[in-house]
Coordinates of N, CA and C and ligand atoms in Angstrom, one line a residue:
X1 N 0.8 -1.2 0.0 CA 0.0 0.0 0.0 C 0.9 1.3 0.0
X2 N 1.8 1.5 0.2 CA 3.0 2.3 1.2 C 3.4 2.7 0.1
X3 N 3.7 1.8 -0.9 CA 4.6 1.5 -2.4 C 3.9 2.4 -3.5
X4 N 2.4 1.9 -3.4 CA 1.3 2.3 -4.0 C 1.2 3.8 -3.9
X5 N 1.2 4.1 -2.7 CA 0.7 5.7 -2.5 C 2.2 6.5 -2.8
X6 N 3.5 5.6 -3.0 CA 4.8 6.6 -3.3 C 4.7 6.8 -5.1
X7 N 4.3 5.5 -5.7 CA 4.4 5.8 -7.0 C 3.3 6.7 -7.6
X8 N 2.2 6.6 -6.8 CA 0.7 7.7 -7.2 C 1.8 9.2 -6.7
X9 N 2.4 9.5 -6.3 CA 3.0 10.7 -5.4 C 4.3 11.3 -6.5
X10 N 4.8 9.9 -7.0 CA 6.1 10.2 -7.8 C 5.5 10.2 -9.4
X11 N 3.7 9.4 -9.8 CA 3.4 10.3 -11.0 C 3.3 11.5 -10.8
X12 N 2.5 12.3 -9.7 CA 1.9 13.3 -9.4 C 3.3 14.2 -9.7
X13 N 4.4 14.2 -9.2 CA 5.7 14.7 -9.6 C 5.8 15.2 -10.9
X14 N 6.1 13.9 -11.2 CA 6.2 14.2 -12.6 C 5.3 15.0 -13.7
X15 N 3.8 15.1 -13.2 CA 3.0 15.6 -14.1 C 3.3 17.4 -13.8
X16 N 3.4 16.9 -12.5 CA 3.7 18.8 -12.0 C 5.3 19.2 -13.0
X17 N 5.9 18.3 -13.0 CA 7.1 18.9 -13.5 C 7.0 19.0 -15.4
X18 N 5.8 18.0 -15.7 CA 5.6 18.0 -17.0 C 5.3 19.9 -17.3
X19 N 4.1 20.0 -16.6 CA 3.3 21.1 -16.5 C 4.7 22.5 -16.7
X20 N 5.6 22.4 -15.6 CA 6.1 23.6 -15.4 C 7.2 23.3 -16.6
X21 N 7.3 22.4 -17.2 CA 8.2 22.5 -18.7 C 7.4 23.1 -19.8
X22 N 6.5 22.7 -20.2 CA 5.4 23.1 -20.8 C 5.2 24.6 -20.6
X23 N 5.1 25.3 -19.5 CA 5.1 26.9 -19.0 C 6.0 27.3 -19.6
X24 N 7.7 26.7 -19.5 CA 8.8 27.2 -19.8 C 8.9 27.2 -20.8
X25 N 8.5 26.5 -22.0 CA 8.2 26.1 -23.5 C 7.2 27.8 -23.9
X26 N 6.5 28.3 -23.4 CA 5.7 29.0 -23.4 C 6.4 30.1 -23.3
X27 N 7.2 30.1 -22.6 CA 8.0 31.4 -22.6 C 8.8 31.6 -23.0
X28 N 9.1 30.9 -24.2 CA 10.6 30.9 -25.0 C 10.1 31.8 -26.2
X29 N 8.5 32.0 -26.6 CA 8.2 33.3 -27.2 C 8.2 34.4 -26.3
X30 N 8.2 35.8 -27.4 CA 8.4 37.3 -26.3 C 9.4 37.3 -25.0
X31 N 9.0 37.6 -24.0 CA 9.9 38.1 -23.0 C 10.4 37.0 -22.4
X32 N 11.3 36.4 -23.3 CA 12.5 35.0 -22.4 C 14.3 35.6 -22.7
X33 N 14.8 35.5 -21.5 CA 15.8 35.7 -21.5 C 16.5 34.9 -22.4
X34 N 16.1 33.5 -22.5 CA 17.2 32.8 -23.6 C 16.9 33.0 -24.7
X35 N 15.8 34.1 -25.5 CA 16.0 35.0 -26.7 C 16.9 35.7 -27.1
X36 N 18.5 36.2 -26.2 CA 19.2 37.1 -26.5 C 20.2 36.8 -26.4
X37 N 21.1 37.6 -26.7 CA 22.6 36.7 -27.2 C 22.8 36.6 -25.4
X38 N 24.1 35.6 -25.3 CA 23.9 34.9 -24.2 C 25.1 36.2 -23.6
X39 N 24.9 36.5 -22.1 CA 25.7 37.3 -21.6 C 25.0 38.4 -21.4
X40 N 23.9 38.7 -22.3 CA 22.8 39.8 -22.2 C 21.6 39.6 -21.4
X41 N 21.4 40.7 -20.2 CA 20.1 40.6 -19.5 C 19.2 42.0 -19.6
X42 N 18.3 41.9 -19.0 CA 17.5 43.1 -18.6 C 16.5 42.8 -17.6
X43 N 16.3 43.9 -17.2 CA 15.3 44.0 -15.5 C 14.2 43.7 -16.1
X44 N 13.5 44.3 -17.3 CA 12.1 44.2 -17.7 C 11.9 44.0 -19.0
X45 N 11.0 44.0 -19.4 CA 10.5 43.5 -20.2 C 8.6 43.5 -20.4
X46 N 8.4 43.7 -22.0 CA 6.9 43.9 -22.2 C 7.1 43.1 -23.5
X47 N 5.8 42.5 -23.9 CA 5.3 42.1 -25.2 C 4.6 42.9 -25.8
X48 N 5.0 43.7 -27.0 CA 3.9 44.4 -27.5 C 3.2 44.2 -28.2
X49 N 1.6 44.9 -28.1 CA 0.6 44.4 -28.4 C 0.4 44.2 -30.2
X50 N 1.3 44.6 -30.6 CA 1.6 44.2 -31.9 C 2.7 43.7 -33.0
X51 N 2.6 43.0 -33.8 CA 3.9 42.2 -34.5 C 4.3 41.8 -33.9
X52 N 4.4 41.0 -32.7 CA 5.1 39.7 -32.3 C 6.0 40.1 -31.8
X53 N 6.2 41.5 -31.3 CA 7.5 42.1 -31.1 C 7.4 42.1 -29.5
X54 N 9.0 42.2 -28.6 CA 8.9 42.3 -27.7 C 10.3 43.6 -27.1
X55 N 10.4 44.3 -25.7 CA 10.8 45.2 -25.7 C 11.7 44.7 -24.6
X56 N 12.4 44.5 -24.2 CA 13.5 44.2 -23.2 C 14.5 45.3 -22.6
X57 N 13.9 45.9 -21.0 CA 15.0 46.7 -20.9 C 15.6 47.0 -19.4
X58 N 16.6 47.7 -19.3 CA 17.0 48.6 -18.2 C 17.0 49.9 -17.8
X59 N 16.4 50.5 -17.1 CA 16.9 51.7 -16.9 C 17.7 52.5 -15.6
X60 N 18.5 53.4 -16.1 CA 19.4 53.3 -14.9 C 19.0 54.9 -14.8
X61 N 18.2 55.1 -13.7 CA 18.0 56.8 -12.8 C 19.5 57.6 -12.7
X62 N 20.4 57.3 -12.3 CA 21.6 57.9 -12.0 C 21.6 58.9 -13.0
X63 N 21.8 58.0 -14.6 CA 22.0 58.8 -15.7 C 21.2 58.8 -16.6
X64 N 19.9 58.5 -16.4 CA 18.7 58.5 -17.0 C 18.9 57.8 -18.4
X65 N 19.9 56.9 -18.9 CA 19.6 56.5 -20.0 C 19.2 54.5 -20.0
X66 N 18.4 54.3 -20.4 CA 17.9 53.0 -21.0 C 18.8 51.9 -22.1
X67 N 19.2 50.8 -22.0 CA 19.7 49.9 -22.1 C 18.4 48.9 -22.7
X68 N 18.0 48.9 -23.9 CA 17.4 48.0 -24.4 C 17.4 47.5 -25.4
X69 N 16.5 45.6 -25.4 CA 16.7 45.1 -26.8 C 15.3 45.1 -27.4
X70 N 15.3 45.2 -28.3 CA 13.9 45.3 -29.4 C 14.1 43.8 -30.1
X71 N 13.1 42.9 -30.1 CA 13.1 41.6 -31.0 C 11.8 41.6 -31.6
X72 N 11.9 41.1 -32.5 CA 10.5 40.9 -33.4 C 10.5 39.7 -34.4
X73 N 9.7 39.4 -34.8 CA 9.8 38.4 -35.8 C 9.5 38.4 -37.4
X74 N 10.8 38.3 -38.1 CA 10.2 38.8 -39.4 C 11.5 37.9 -40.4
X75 N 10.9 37.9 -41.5 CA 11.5 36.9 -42.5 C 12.8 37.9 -42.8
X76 N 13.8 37.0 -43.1 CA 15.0 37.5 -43.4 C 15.0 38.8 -44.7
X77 N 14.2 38.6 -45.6 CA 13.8 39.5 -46.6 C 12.8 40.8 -46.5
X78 N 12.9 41.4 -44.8 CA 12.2 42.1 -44.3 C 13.4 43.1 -43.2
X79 N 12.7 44.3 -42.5 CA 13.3 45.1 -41.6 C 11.9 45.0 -40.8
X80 N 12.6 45.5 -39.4 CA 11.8 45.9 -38.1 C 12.7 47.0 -37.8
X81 N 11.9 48.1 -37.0 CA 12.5 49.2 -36.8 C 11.8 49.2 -34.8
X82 N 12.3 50.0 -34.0 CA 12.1 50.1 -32.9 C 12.7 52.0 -33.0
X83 N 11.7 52.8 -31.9 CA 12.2 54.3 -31.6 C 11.1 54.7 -30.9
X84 N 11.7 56.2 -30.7 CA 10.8 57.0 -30.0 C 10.4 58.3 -30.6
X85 N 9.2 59.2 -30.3 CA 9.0 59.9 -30.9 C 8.8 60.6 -29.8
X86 N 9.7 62.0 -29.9 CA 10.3 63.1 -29.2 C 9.2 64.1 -29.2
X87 N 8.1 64.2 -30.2 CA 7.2 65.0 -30.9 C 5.7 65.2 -30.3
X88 N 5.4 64.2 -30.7 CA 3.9 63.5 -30.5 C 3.5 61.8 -30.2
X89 N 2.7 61.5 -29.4 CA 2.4 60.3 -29.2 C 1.7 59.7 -30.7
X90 N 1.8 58.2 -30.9 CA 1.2 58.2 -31.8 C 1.5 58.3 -33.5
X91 N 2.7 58.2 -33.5 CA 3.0 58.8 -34.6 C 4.6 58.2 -35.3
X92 N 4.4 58.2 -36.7 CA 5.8 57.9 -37.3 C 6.3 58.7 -37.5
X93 N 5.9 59.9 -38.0 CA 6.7 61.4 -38.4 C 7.4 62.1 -36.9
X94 N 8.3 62.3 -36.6 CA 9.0 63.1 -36.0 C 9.5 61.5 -34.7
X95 N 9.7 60.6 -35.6 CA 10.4 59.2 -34.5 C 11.5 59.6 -35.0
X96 N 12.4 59.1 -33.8 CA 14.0 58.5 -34.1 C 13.7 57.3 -34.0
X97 N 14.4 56.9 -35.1 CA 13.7 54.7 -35.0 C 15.6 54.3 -35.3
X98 N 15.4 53.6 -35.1 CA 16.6 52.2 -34.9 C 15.9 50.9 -36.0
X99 N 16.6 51.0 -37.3 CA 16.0 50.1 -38.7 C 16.7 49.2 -38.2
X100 N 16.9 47.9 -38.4 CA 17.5 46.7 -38.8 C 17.6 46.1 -39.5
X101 N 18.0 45.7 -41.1 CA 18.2 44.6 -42.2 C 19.2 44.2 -42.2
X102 N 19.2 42.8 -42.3 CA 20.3 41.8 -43.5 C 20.6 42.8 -44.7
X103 N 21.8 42.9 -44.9 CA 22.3 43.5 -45.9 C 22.1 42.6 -47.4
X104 N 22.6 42.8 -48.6 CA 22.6 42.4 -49.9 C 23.1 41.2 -49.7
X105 N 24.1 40.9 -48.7 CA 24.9 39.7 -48.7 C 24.4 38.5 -48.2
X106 N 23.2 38.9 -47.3 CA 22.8 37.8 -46.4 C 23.1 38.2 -45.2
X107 N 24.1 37.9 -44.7 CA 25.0 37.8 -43.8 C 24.9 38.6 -42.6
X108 N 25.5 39.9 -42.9 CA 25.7 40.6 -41.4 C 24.2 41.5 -41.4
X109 N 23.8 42.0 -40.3 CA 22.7 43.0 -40.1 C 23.1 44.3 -39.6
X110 N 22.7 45.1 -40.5 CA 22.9 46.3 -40.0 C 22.2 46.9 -39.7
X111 N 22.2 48.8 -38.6 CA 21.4 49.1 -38.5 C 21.7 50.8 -38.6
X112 N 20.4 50.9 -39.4 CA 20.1 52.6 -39.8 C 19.3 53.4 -38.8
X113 N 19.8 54.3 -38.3 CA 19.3 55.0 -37.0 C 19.1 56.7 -37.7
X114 N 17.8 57.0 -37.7 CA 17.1 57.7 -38.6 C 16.4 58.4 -37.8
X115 N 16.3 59.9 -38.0 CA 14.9 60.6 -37.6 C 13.9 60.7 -38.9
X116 N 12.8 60.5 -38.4 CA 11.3 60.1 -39.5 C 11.1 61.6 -39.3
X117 N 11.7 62.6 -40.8 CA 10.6 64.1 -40.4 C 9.0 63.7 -41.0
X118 N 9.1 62.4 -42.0 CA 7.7 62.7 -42.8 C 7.4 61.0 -43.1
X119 N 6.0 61.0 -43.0 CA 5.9 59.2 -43.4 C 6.7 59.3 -44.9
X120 N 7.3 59.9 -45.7 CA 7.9 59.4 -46.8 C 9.4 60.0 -46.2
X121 N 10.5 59.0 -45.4 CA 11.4 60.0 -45.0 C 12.6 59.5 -46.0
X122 N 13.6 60.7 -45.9 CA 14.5 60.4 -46.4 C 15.2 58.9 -45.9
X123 N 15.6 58.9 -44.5 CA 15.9 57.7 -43.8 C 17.5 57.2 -44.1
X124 N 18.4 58.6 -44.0 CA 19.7 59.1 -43.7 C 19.7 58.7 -42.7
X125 N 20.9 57.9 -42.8 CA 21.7 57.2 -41.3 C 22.3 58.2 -41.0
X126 N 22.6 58.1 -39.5 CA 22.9 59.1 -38.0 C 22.2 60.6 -38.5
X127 N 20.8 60.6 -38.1 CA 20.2 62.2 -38.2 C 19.2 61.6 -37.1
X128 N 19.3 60.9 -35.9 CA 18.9 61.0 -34.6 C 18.6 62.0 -34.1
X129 N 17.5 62.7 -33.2 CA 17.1 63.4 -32.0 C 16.9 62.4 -30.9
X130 N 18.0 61.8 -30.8 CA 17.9 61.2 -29.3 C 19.6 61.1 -28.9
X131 N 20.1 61.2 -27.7 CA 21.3 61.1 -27.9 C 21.8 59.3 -27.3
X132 N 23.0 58.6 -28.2 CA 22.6 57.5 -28.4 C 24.2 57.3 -27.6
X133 N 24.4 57.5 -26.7 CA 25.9 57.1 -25.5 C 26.6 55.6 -26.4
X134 N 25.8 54.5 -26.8 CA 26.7 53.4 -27.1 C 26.3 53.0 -28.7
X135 N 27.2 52.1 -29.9 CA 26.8 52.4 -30.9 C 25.7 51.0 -31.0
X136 N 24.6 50.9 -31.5 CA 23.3 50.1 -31.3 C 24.0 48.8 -32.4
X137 N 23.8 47.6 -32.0 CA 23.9 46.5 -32.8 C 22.3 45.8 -33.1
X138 N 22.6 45.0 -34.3 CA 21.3 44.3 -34.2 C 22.0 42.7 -34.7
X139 N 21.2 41.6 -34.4 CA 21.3 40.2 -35.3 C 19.9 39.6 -35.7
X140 N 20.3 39.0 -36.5 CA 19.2 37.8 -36.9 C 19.0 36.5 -36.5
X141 N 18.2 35.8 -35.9 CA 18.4 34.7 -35.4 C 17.4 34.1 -35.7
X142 N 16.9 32.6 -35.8 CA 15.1 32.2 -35.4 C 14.4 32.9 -36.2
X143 N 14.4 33.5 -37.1 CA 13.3 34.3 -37.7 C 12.8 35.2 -37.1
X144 N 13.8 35.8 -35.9 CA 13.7 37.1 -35.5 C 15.0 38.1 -35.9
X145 N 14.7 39.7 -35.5 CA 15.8 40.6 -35.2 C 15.6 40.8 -34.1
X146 N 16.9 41.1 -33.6 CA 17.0 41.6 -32.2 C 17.8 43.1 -32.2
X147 N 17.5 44.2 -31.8 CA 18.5 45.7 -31.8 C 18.6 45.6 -30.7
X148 N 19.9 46.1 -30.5 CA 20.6 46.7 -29.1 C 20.6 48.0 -29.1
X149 N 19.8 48.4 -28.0 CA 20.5 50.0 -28.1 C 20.5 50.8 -26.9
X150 N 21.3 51.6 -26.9 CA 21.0 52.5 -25.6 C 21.1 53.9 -25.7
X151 N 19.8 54.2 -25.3 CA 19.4 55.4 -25.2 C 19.7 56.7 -24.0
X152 N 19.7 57.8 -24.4 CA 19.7 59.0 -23.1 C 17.6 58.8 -23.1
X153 N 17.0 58.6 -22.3 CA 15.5 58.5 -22.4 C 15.4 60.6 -22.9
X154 N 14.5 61.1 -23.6 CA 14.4 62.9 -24.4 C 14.2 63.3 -22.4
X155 N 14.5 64.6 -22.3 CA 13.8 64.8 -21.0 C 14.1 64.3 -20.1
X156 N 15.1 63.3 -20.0 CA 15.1 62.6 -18.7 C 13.7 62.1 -18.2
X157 N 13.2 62.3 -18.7 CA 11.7 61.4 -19.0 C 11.6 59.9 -18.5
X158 N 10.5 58.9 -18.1 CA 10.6 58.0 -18.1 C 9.4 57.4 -19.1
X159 N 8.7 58.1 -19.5 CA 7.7 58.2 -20.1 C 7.9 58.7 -21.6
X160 N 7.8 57.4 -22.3 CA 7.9 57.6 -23.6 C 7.1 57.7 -24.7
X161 N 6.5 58.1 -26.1 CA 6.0 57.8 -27.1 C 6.5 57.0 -28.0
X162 N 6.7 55.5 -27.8 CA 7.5 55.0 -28.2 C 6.7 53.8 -29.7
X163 N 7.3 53.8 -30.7 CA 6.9 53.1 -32.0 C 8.0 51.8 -32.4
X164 N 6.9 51.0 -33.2 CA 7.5 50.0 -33.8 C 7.3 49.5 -34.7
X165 N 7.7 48.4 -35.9 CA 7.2 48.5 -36.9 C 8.2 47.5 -37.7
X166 N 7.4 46.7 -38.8 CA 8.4 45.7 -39.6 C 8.0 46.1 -41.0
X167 N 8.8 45.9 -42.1 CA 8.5 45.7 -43.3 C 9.3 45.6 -44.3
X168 N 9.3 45.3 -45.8 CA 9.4 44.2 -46.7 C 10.9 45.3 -47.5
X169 N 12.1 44.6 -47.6 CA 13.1 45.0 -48.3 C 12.9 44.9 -49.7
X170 N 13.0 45.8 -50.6 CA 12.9 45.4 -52.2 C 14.8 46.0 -52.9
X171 N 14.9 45.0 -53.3 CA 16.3 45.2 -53.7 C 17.3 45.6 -52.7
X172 N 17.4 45.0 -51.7 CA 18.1 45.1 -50.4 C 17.8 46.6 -49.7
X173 N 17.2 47.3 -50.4 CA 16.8 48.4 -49.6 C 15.1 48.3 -48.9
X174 N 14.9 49.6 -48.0 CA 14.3 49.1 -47.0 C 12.7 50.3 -47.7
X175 N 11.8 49.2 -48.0 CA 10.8 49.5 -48.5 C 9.7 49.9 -47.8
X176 N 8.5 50.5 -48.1 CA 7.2 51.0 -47.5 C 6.6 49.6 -46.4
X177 N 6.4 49.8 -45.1 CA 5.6 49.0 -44.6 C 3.9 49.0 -44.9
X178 N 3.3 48.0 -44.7 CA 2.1 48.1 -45.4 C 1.4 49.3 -44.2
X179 N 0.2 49.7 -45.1 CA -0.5 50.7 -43.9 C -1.7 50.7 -43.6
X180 N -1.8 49.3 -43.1 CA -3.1 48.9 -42.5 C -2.8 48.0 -40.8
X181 N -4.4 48.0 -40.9 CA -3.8 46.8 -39.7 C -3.0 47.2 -38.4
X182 N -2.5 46.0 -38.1 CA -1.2 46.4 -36.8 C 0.0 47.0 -36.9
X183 N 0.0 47.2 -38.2 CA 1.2 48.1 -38.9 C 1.1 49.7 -38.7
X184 N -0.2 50.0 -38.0 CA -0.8 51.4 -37.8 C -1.0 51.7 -36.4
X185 N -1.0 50.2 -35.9 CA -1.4 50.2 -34.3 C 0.0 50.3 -33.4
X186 N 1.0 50.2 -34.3 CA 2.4 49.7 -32.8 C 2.8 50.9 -32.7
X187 N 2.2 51.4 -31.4 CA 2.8 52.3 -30.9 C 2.2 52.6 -29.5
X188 N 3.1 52.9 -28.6 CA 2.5 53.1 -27.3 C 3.3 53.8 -26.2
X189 N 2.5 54.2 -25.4 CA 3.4 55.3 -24.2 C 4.1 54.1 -23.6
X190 N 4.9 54.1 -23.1 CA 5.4 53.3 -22.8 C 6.3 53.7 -21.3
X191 N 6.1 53.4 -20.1 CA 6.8 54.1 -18.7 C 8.1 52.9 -18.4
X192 N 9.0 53.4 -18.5 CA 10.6 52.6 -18.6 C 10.8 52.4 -16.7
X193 N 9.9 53.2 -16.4 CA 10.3 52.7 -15.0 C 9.3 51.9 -14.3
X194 N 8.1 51.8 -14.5 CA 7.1 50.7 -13.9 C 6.3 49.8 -15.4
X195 N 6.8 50.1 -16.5 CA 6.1 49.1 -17.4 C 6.6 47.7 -17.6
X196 N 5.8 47.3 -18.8 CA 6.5 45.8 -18.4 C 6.3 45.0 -17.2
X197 N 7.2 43.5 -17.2 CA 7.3 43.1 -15.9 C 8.8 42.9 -15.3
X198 N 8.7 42.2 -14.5 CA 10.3 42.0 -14.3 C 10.7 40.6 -14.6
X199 N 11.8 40.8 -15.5 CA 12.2 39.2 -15.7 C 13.0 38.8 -14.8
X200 N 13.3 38.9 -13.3 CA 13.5 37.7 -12.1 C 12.7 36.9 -12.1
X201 N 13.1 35.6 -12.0 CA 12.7 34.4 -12.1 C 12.1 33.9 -10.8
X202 N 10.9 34.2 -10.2 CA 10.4 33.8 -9.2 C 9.6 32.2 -9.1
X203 N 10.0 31.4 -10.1 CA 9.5 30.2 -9.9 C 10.6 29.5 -9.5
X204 N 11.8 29.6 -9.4 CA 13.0 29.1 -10.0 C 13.1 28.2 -8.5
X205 N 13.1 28.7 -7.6 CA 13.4 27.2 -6.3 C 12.1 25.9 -7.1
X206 N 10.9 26.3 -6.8 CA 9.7 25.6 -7.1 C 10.0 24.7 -8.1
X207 N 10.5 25.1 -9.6 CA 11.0 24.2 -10.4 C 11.7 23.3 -10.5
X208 N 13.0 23.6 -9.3 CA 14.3 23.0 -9.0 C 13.6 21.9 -7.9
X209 N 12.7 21.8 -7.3 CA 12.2 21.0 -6.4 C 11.6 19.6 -6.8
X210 N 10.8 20.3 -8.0 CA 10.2 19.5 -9.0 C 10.8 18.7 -9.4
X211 N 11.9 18.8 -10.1 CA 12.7 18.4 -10.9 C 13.1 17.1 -10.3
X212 N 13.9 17.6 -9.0 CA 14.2 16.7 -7.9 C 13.7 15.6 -7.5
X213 N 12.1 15.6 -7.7 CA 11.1 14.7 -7.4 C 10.6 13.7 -8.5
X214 N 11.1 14.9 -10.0 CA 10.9 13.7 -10.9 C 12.1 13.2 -11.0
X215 N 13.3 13.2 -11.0 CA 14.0 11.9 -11.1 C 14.0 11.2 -9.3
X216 N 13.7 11.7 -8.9 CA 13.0 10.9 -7.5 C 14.6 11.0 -6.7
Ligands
LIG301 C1 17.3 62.2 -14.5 O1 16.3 62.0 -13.5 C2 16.7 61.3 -12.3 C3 15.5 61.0 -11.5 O2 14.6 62.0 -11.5 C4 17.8 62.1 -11.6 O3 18.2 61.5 -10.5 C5 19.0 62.3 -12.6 O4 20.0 63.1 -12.0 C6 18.5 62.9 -13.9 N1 19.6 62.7 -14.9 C7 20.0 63.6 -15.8 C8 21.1 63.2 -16.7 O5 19.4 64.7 -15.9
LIG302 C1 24.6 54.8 -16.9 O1 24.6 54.2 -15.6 C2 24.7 52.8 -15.6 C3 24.5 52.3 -14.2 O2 25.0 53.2 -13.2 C4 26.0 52.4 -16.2 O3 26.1 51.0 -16.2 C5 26.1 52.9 -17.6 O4 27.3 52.6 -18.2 C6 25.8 54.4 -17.6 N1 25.7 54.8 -19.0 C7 26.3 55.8 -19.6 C8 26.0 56.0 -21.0 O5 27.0 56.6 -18.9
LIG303 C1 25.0 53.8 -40.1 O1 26.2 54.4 -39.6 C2 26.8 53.6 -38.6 C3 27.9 54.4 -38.0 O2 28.8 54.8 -39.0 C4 27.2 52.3 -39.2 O3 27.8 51.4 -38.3 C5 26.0 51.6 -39.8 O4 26.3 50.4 -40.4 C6 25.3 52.5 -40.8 N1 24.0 51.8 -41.2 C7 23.7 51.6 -42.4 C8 22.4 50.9 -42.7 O5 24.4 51.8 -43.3

C-alpha cells in the first residue's frame, strides 16, 4: 500500500514537473531571456501588443539612459525598426527609429538610426534626435531581429512615445511597410520605469524542487 501511495505521489511529480516545462516552453516566445545573445540581460520587459514584437529593458535613474533590446519576428527579406517619438504620441513622423536589415549579402545585419521628419522620409543614417551614448547593434536569429540599443531617455523622461514597426526589403533596400492593420497600431506610451514586468525568475526554487522529485 506504502509502495502504492509513493508511486501515485512520484506520478503526481512528474505531471507537476511536466506542466512547469510546458510553462517554460511558453516562454521561449516574447519576453524570455534565452531569446538574447547569451551574456545579455534586462530588469524588464513587455510584449507588444503588436507584431510579435517584444521590448527588453534597463533603466538606470543615476544617468537616465535606458539599455534596451527590441526583438521581433520577421523573415529575413524584411526590416523591423524600434524608436521613440520626441514629438507626439502616436506617430511615425517626427520618430528617431533604430531600422535593422540583413544587408545584400545575407549575412551581417545592420542598423540605420534615422529621424522620421515625414511618413515618406528620407531615412539618412545618423540624423537621430535622441542622444545615443553606445553604438546600437542588431542580429538575426530564429526568424527574428534583435536591436541593441542605448538610449539617453528625451527629458530625462521616463515616459515615452514609443513606436515599432516591420517591413518588406525590395532590392536590399528598406521598402514601405504596409499601412493597414497592426502596422498602424504599434505604438505606445510606454513608462521605462514601472512598465512591463520584471524578468527575475520567481518560480525558479519551485522548479528545481520539482525536478528533484521527478528523477526521484
Ligand atoms: C534624471 O532624473 C533622475 C531621477 O529624477 C535624476 O536622479 C537624474 O539626475 C537625472 N539625470 C539627468 C542626466 O538629468
Ligand atoms: C549609466 O549608468 C549605468 C548604471 O549606473 C552604467 O552601467 C552605464 O554605463 C551608464 N551609461 C552611460 C552612458 O553613462
Ligand atoms: C549607419 O552608420 C553607422 C555608423 O557609421 C554604421 O555602423 C551603420 O552600419 C550604418 N547603417 C547603415 C544601414 O548603413
Amino acid at each position: 500500500m506504502a509502495r502504492r501511495n509513493d508511486h501515485v505521489l512520484s506520478l503526481l511529480g512528474a505531471m507537476a514537473a511536466l506542466v512547469l516545462f510546458a510553462a517554460a516552453g511558453a516562454a521561449a516566445q516574447g519576453c524570455a531571456p534565452g531569446n538574447l545573445q547569451p551574456g545579455r540581460s534586462f530588469e524588464r520587459c513587455a510584449d507588444l501588443p503588436e507584431l510579435g514584437a517584444s521590448l527588453y529593458w534597463t533603466y538606470h535613474p543615476a544617468n537616465g539612459t535606458a539599455d534596451l533590446a527590441f526583438r521581433a519576428p520577421q523573415s529575413s527579406s524584411g526590416w523591423v525598426a524600434w524608436g521613440i517619438n520626441t514629438e507626439r504620441p502616436s506617430s511615425m513622423a517626427g520618430s528617431s527609429v533604430f531600422v535593422a536589415s540583413l544587408g545584400g549579402d545575407g549575412g551581417s545585419v545592420s542598423v540605420l538610426a534615422t529621424y522620421l521628419e515625414s511618413t515618406s522620409p528620407a531615412l539618412a543614417n545618423g540624423t537621430l534626435k535622441l542622444d545615443v551614448p553606445v553604438a546600437p547593434l542588431a542580429e538575426y536569429a530564429a526568424g527574428a531581429y534583435t536591436v541593441y540599443v542605448t538610449v539617453a531617455l528625451p527629458g530625462n523622461s521616463t515616459q515615452q512615445n514609443t513606436v515599432w514597426q516591420a517591413g518588406p526589403l525590395s532590392a536590399g533596400q528598406i521598402a514601405p511597410h504596409p499601412i493597414a492593420g497592426p502596422n498602424v497600431q504599434s505604438t505606445m506610451v510606454l513608462d521605462f520605469l514601472s512598465g512591463g514586468k520584471s524578468t527575475a525568475l520567481p518560480n525558479f526554487d519551485v522548479h528545481r524542487r520539482s525536478l528533484r522529485s521527478f528523477r526521484g
